[in-house]
Short mmCIF file of C-alpha atoms in Angstrom, two decimals:
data_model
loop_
_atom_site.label_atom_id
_atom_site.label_comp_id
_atom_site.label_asym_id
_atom_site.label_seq_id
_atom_site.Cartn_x
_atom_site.Cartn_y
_atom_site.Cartn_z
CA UNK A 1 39.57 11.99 9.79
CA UNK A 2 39.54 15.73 9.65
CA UNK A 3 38.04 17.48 6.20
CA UNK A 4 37.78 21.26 5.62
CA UNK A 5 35.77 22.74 2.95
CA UNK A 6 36.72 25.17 0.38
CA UNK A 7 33.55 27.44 0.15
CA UNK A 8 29.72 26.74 1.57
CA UNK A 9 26.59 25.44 -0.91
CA UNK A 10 25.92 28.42 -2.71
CA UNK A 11 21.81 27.58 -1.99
CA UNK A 12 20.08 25.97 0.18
CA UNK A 13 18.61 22.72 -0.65
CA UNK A 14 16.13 22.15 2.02
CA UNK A 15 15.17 19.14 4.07
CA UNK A 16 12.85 17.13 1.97
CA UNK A 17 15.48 17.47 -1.20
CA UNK A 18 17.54 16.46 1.55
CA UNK A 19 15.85 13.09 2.17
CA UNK A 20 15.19 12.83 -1.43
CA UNK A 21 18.66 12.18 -2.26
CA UNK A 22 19.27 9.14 0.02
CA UNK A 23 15.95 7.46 -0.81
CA UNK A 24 17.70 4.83 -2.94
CA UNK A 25 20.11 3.86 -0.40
CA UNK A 26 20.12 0.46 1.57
CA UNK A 27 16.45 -0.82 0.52
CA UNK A 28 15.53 -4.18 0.77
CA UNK A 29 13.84 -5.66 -1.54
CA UNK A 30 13.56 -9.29 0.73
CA UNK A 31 12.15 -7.28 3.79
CA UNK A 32 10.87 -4.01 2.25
CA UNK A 33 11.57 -0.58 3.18
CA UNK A 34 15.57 -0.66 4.11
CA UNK A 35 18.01 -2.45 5.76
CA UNK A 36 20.83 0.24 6.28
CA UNK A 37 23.70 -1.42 8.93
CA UNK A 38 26.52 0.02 10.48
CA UNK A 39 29.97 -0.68 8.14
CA UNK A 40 27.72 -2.13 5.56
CA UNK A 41 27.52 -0.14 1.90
CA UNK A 42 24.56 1.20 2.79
CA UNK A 43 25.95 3.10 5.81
CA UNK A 44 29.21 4.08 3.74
CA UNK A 45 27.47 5.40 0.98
CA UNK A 46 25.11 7.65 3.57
CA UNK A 47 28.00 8.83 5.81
CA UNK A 48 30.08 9.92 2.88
CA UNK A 49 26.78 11.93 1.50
CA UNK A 50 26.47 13.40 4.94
CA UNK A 51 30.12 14.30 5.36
CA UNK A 52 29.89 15.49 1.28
CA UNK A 53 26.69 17.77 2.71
CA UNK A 54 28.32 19.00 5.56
CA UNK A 55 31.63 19.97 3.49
CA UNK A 56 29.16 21.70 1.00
CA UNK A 57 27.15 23.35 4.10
CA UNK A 58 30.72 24.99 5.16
CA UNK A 59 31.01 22.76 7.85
CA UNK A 60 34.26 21.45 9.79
CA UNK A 61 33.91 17.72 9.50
CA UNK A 62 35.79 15.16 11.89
CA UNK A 63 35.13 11.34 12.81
CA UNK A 64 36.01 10.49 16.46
CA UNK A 65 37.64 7.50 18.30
CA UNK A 66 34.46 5.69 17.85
CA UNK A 67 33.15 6.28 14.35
CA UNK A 68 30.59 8.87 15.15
CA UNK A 69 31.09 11.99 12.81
CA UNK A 70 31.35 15.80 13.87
CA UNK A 71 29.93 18.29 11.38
CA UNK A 72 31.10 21.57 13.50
CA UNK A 73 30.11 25.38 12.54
CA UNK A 74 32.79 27.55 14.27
CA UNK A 75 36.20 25.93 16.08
CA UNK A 76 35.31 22.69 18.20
CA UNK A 77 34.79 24.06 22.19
CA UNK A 78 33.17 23.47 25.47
CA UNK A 79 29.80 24.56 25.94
CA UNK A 80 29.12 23.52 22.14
CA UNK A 81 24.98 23.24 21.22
CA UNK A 82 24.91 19.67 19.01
CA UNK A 83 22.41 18.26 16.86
CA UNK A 84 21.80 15.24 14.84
CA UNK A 85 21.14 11.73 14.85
CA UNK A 86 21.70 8.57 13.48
CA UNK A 87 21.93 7.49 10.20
CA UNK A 88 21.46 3.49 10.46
CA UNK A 89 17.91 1.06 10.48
CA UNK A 90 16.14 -1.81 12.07
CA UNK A 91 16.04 -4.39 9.47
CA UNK A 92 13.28 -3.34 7.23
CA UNK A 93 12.82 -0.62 8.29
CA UNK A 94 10.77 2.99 7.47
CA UNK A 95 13.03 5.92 6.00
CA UNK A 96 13.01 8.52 8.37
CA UNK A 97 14.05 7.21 11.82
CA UNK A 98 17.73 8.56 11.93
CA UNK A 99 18.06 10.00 8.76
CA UNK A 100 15.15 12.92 9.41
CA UNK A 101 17.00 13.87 12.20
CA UNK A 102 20.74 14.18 10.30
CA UNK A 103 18.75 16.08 7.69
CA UNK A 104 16.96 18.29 9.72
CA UNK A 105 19.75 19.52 11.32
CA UNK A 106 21.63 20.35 8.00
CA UNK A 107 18.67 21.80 7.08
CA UNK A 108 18.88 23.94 9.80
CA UNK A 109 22.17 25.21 9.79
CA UNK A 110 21.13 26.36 6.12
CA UNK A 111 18.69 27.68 7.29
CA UNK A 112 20.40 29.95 9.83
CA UNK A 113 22.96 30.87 7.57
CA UNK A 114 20.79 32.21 5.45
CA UNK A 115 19.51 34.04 7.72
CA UNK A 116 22.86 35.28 8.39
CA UNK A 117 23.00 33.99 12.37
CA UNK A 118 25.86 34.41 13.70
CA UNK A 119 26.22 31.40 16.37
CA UNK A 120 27.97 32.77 19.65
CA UNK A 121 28.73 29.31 21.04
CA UNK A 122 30.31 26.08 18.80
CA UNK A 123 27.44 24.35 17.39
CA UNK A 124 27.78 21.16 15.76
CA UNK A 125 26.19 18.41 13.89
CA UNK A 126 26.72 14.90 15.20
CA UNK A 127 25.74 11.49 13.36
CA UNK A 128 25.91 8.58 15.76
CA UNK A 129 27.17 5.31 14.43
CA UNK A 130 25.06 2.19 14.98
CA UNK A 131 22.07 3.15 16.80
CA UNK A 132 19.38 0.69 16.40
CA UNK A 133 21.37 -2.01 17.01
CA UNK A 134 20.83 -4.03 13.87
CA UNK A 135 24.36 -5.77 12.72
CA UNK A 136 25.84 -6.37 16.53
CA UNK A 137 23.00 -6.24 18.81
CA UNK A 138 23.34 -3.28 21.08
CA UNK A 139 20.89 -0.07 20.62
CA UNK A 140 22.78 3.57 20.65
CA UNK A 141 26.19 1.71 20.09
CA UNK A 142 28.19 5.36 19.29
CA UNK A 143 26.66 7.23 22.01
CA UNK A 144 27.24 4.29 24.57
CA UNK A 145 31.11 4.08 23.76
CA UNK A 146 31.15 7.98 23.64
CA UNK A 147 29.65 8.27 26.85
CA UNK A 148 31.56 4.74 28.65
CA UNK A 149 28.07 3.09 29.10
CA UNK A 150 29.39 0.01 27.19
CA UNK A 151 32.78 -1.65 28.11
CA UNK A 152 34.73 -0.98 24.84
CA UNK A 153 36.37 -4.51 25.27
CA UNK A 154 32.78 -6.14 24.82
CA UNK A 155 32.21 -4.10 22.55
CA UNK A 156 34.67 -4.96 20.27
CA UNK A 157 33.90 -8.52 20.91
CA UNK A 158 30.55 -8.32 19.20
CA UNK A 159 29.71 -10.27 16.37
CA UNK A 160 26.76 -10.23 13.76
CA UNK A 161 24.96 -12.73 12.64
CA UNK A 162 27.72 -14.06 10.18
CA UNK A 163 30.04 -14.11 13.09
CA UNK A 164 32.29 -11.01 12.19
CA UNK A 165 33.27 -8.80 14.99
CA UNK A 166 32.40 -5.48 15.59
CA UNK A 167 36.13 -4.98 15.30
CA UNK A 168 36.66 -7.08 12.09
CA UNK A 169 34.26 -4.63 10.78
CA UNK A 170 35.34 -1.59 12.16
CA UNK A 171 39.54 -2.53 10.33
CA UNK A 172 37.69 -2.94 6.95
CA UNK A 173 35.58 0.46 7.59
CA UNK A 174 39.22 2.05 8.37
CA UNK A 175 39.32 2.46 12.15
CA UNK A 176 40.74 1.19 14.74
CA UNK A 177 38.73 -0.78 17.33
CA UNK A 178 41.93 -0.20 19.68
CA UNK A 179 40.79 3.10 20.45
CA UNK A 180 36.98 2.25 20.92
CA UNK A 181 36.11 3.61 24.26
CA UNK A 182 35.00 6.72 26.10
CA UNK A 183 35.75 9.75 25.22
CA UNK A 184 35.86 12.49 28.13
CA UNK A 185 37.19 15.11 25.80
CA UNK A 186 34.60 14.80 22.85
CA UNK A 187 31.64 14.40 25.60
CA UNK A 188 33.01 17.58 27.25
CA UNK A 189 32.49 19.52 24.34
CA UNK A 190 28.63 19.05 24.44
CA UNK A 191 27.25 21.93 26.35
CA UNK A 192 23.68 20.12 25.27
CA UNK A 193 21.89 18.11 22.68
CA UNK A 194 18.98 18.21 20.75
CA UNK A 195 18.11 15.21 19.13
CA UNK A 196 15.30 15.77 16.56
CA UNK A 197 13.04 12.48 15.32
CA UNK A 198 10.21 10.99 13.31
CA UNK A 199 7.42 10.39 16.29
CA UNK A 200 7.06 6.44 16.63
CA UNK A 201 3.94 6.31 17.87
CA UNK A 202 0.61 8.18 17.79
CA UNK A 203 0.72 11.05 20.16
CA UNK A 204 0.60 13.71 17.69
CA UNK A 205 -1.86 12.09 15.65
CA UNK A 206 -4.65 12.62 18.31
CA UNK A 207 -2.68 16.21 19.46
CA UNK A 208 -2.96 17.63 15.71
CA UNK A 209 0.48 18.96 16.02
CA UNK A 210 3.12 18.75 13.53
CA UNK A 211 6.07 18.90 16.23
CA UNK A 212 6.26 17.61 19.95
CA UNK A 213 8.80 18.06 22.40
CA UNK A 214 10.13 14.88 24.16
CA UNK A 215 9.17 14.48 28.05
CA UNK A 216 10.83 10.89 29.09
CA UNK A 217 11.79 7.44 27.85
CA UNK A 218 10.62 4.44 29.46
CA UNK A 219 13.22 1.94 30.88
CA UNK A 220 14.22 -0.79 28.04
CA UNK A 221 16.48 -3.38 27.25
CA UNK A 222 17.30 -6.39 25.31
CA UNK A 223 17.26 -10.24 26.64
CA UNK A 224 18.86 -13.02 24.56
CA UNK A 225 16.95 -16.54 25.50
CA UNK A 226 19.03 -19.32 24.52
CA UNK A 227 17.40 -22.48 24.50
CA UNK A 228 19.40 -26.43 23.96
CA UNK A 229 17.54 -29.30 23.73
CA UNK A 230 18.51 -32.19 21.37
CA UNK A 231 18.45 -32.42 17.75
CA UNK A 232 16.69 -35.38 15.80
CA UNK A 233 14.99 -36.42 12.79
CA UNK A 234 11.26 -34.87 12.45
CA UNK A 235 9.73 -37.81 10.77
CA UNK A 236 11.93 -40.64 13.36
CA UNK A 237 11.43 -39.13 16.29
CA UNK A 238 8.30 -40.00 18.28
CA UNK A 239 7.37 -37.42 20.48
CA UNK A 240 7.90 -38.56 24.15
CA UNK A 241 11.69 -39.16 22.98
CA UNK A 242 11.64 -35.41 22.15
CA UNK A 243 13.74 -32.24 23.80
CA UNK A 244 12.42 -29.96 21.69
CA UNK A 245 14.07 -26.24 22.26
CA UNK A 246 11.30 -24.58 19.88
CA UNK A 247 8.19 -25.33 22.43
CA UNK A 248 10.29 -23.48 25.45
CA UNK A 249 10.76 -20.64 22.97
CA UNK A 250 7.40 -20.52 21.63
CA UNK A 251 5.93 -20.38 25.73
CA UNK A 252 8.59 -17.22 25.43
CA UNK A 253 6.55 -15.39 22.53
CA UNK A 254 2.69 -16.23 24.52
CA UNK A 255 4.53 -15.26 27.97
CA UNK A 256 5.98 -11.92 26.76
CA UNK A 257 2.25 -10.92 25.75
CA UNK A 258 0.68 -12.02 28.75
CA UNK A 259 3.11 -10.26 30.96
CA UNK A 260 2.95 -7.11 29.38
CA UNK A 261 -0.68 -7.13 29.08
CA UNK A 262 -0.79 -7.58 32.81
CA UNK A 263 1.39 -4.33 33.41
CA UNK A 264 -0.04 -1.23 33.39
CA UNK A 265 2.22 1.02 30.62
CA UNK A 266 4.89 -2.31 29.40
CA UNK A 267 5.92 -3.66 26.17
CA UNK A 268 7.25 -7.21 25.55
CA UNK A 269 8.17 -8.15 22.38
CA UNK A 270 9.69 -11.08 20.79
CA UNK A 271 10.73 -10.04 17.38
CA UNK A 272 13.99 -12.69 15.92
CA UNK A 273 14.02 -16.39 16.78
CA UNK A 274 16.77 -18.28 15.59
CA UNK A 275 16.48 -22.33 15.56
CA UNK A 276 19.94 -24.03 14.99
CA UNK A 277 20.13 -26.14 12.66
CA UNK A 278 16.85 -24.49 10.74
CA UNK A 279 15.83 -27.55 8.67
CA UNK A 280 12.15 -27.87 8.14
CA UNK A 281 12.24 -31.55 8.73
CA UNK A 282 14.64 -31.42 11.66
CA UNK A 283 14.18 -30.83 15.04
CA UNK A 284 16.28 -28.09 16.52
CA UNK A 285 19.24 -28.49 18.76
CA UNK A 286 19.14 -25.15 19.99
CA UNK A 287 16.64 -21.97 19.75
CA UNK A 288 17.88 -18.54 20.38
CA UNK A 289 15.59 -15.49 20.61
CA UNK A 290 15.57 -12.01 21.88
CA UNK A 291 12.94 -10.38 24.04
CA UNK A 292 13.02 -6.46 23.74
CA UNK A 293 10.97 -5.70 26.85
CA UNK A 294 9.90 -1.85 28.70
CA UNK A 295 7.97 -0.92 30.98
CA UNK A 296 7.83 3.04 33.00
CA UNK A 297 8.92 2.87 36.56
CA UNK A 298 11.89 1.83 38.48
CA UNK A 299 12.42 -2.08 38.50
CA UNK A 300 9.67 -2.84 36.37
CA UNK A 301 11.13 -3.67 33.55
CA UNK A 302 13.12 -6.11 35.80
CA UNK A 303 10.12 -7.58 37.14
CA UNK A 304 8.27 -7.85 33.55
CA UNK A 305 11.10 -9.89 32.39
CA UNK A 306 11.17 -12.23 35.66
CA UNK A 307 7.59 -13.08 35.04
CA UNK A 308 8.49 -14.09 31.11
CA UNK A 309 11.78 -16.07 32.30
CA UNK A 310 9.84 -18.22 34.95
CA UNK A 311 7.78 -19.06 32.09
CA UNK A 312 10.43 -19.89 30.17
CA UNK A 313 12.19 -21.69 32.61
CA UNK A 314 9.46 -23.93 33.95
CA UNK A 315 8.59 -24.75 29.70
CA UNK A 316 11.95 -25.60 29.41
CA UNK A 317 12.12 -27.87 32.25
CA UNK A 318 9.13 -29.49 31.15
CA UNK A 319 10.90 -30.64 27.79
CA UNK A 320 14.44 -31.30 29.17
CA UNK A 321 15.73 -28.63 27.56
CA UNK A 322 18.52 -25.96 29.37
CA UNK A 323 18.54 -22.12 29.17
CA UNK A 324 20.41 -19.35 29.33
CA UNK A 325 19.31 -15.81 29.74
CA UNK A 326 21.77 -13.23 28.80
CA UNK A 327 20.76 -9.29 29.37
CA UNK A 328 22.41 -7.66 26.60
CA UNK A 329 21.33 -4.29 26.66
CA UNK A 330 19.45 -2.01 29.51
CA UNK A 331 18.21 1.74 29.95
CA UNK A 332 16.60 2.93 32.80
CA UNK A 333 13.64 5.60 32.89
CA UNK A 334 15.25 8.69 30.77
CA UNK A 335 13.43 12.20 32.21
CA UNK A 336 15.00 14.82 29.69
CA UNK A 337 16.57 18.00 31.25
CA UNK A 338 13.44 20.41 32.21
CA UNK A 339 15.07 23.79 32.09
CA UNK A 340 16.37 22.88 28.37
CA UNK A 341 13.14 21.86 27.35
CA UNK A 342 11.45 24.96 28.90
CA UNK A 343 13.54 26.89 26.81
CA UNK A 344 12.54 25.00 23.43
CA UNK A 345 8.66 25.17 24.58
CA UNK A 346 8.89 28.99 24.81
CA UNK A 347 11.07 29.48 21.55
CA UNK A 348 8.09 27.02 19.90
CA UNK A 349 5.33 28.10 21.63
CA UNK A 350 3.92 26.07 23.73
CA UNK A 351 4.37 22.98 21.40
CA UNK A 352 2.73 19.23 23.30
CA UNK A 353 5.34 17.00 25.36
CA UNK A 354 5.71 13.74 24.63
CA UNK A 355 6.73 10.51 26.54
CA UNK A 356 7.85 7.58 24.43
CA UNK A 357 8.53 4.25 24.61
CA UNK A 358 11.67 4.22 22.00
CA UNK A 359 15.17 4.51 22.70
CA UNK A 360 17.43 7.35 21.41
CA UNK A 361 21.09 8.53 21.54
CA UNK A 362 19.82 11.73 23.12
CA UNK A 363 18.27 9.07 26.06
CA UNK A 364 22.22 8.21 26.47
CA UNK A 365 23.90 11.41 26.21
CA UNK A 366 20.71 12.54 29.09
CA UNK A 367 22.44 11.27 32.18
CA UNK A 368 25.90 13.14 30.94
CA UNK A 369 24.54 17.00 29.35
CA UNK A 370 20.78 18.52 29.03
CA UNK A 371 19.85 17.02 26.28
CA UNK A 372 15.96 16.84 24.60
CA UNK A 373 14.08 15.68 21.74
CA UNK A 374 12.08 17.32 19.21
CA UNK A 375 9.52 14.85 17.58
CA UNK A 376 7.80 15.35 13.86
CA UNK A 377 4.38 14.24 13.28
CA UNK A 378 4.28 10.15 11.80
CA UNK A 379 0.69 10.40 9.80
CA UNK A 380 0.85 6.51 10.10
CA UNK A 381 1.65 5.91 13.74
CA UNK A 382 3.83 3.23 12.55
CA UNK A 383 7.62 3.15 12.79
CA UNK A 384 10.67 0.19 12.07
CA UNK A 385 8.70 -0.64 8.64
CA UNK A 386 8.10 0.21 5.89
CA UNK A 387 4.93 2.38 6.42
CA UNK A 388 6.91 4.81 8.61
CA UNK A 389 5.98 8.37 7.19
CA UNK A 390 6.41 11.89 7.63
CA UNK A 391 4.42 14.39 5.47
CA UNK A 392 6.94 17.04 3.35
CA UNK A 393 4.92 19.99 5.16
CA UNK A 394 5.61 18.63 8.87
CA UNK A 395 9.25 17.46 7.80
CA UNK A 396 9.53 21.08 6.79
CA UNK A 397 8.13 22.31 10.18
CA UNK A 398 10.34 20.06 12.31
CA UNK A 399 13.15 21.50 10.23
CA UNK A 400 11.80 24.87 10.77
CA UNK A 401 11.30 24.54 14.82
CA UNK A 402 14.67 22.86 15.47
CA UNK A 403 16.57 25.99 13.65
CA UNK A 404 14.47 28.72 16.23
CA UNK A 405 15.74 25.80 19.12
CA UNK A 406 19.32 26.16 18.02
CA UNK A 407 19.27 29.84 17.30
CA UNK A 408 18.17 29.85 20.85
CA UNK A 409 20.48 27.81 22.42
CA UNK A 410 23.79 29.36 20.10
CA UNK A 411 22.90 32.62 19.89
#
């Protein structure tokens, strides 16, 4: 899809009018806060009001081979400066991870046109499709096919949790999943990405800044548990007859705790268990679950989730039940490209550094072009709920700093 506007906005909006206009979209009123998924209404309704933003910005707007869109200022080139993010939730979740980033960097385009910058290098604005992973499973889906870190055929084969295919979905969103894969000549284009983002933690909390620059991301990844056992009546069924898959998975939940307690800088987390058939007088057949587990170093995010799975193995023996441990996503250590974030320091001034322990698209893209981060201040320190939060003024700041970072980096 290619789309070329007539004429720019006439004014600028700004960020937090920005935001303002896609508060209604995707919330859940089951969960709270919002459930926005790729190919779901939710995420059409937001990509056509980012591609309808774009247009009015006097952007060039494009969708590649894998769904992610372009938004590009000047004619697509090597050596481009891209910014953006992702416009897609956890379930439930807060409303700023992904879509600050998408509008801040509108924002500040705007805000160098009106300025009346003239960039000297292609600079564009890039939404990624699918990056928390919340329909088919895998975090930073668009950047990972972009970049070849995800076999397109698997990809394709994923299904949500009502069984449809990542391709199913893609034919009924108007692409074809036949050309999912890399894509050397859109990648080639990036001369370096800035990825700016809500802070999911509490770092600038205790730093009383408004705006951080991103250091490193600890090494992550995803672990389905699948647990069989035998199903049975709840009431009939005296205990030592039992193969009950949901006491394995619950020695799961109590192991990932105690192993990451035990490591110095980890996270283990166990947050969707799914017992098959899910009666409430029926003993399960089958339990599956998903450990998201990270820890900072090199293999020890490997050897956090060795300690949970000989727990889980052992409890599973114990109850005569079989497992099956499936890795279905993994990141190592990200360290983000020094000399481009010694150039964003200076243009900022001297603005903190900040390690995190979340995934981004910009961690992906990091081990292909110099890419960095730009964090706003989260008043709450809480992020994937509801709570998440971003005061207007800091919003504003973030969108402020990231236009002095691209007028750096284009000009």
């Amino acid at each position: 899809m290619n789309q070329t506007p007539e004429h720019g906005r006439s004014k600028a909006v700004g960020v937090n009018q920005l935001m303002a206009e896609i508060a209604g979209v995707g919330r859940d009123s089951r969960r709270g806060g919002y459930s926005r998924h790729v190919y779901d209404y939710a995420d059409f309704e937001l990509r056509d009001w980012f591609i309808d933003q774009a247009l009015d910005t006097g952007l060039d707007v494009n969708t590649d081979r894998n769904g992610n869109i372009w938004a590009w200022w000047g004619s697509p080139g090597a050596g481009a400066v891209v910014t953006g993010s992702h416009l897609d939730s956890v379930p439930g979740g807060g409303a700023y991870d992904g879509p600050l980033g998408v509008a801040s960097a509108l924002a500040a385009v705007e805000i160098l046109q009106g300025k009346g910058f003239a960039p000297t290098k292609p600079l564009a604005v890039l939404v990624f499709a699918e990056e928390e992973g919340g329909r088919f499973g895998v975090p930073c889906l668009g950047s990972r096919l972009l970049t070849g870190a995800i076999d397109a055929d698997r990809a394709r084969g994923l299904r949500d949790a009502e069984g449809v295919t990542l391709a199913e979905a893609a034919v009924k969103a108007g692409h074809d999943p036949k050309r999912f894969g890399a894509d050397p000549e859109s990648l080639a284009r990036i001369g370096c990405f800035v990825e700016l983002h809500v802070e999911q933690g509490r770092g600038l909390i205790e730093l009383d800044s408004p705006v951080a620059t991103g250091s490193s991301i600890i090494a992550h990844g995803r672990y389905r548990f699948s647990f069989s056992g035998q199903g049975n009546h709840a009431g009939a069924t005296r205990l030592v007859d039992r193969h009950d898959p949901m006491l394995p998975a619950a020695t799961v939940v109590a192991a990932a705790r105690r192993a990451a307690a035990a490591m110095s800088d980890a996270r283990a987390t166990v947050g969707r268990l799914v017992p098959n058939p899910g009666g409430t007088n029926v003993i399960a057949s089958s339990v599956d679950l998903w450990l998201d587990a990270r820890a900072a170093g090199d293999g020890r995010t490997a050897a956090l989730v060795e300690d949970i799975t000989e727990a889980a193995r052992a409890a599973a023996e114990a109850e005569g039940c079989e497992l099956t441990v499936t890795e279905e996503s993994y990141s190592d250590d990200v360290v983000f490209d020094e000399p481009l974030r010694s150039r964003m320091d200076k243009v900022l001034g001297g603005v903190p550094a900040l390690p995190t322990g979340a995934g981004h698209d910009a961690g992906v893209l990091a081990a292909h072009v110099p890419s960095g981060m730009l964090y706003v201040r989260n008043p709450t320190g809480i992020s994937h709920a509801p709570q998440e939060f971003a005061e207007a003024a800091d919003i504003d700041s973030g969108a402020q700093s990231l236009a002095r970072v691209l007028e750096e980096l284009a000009g």
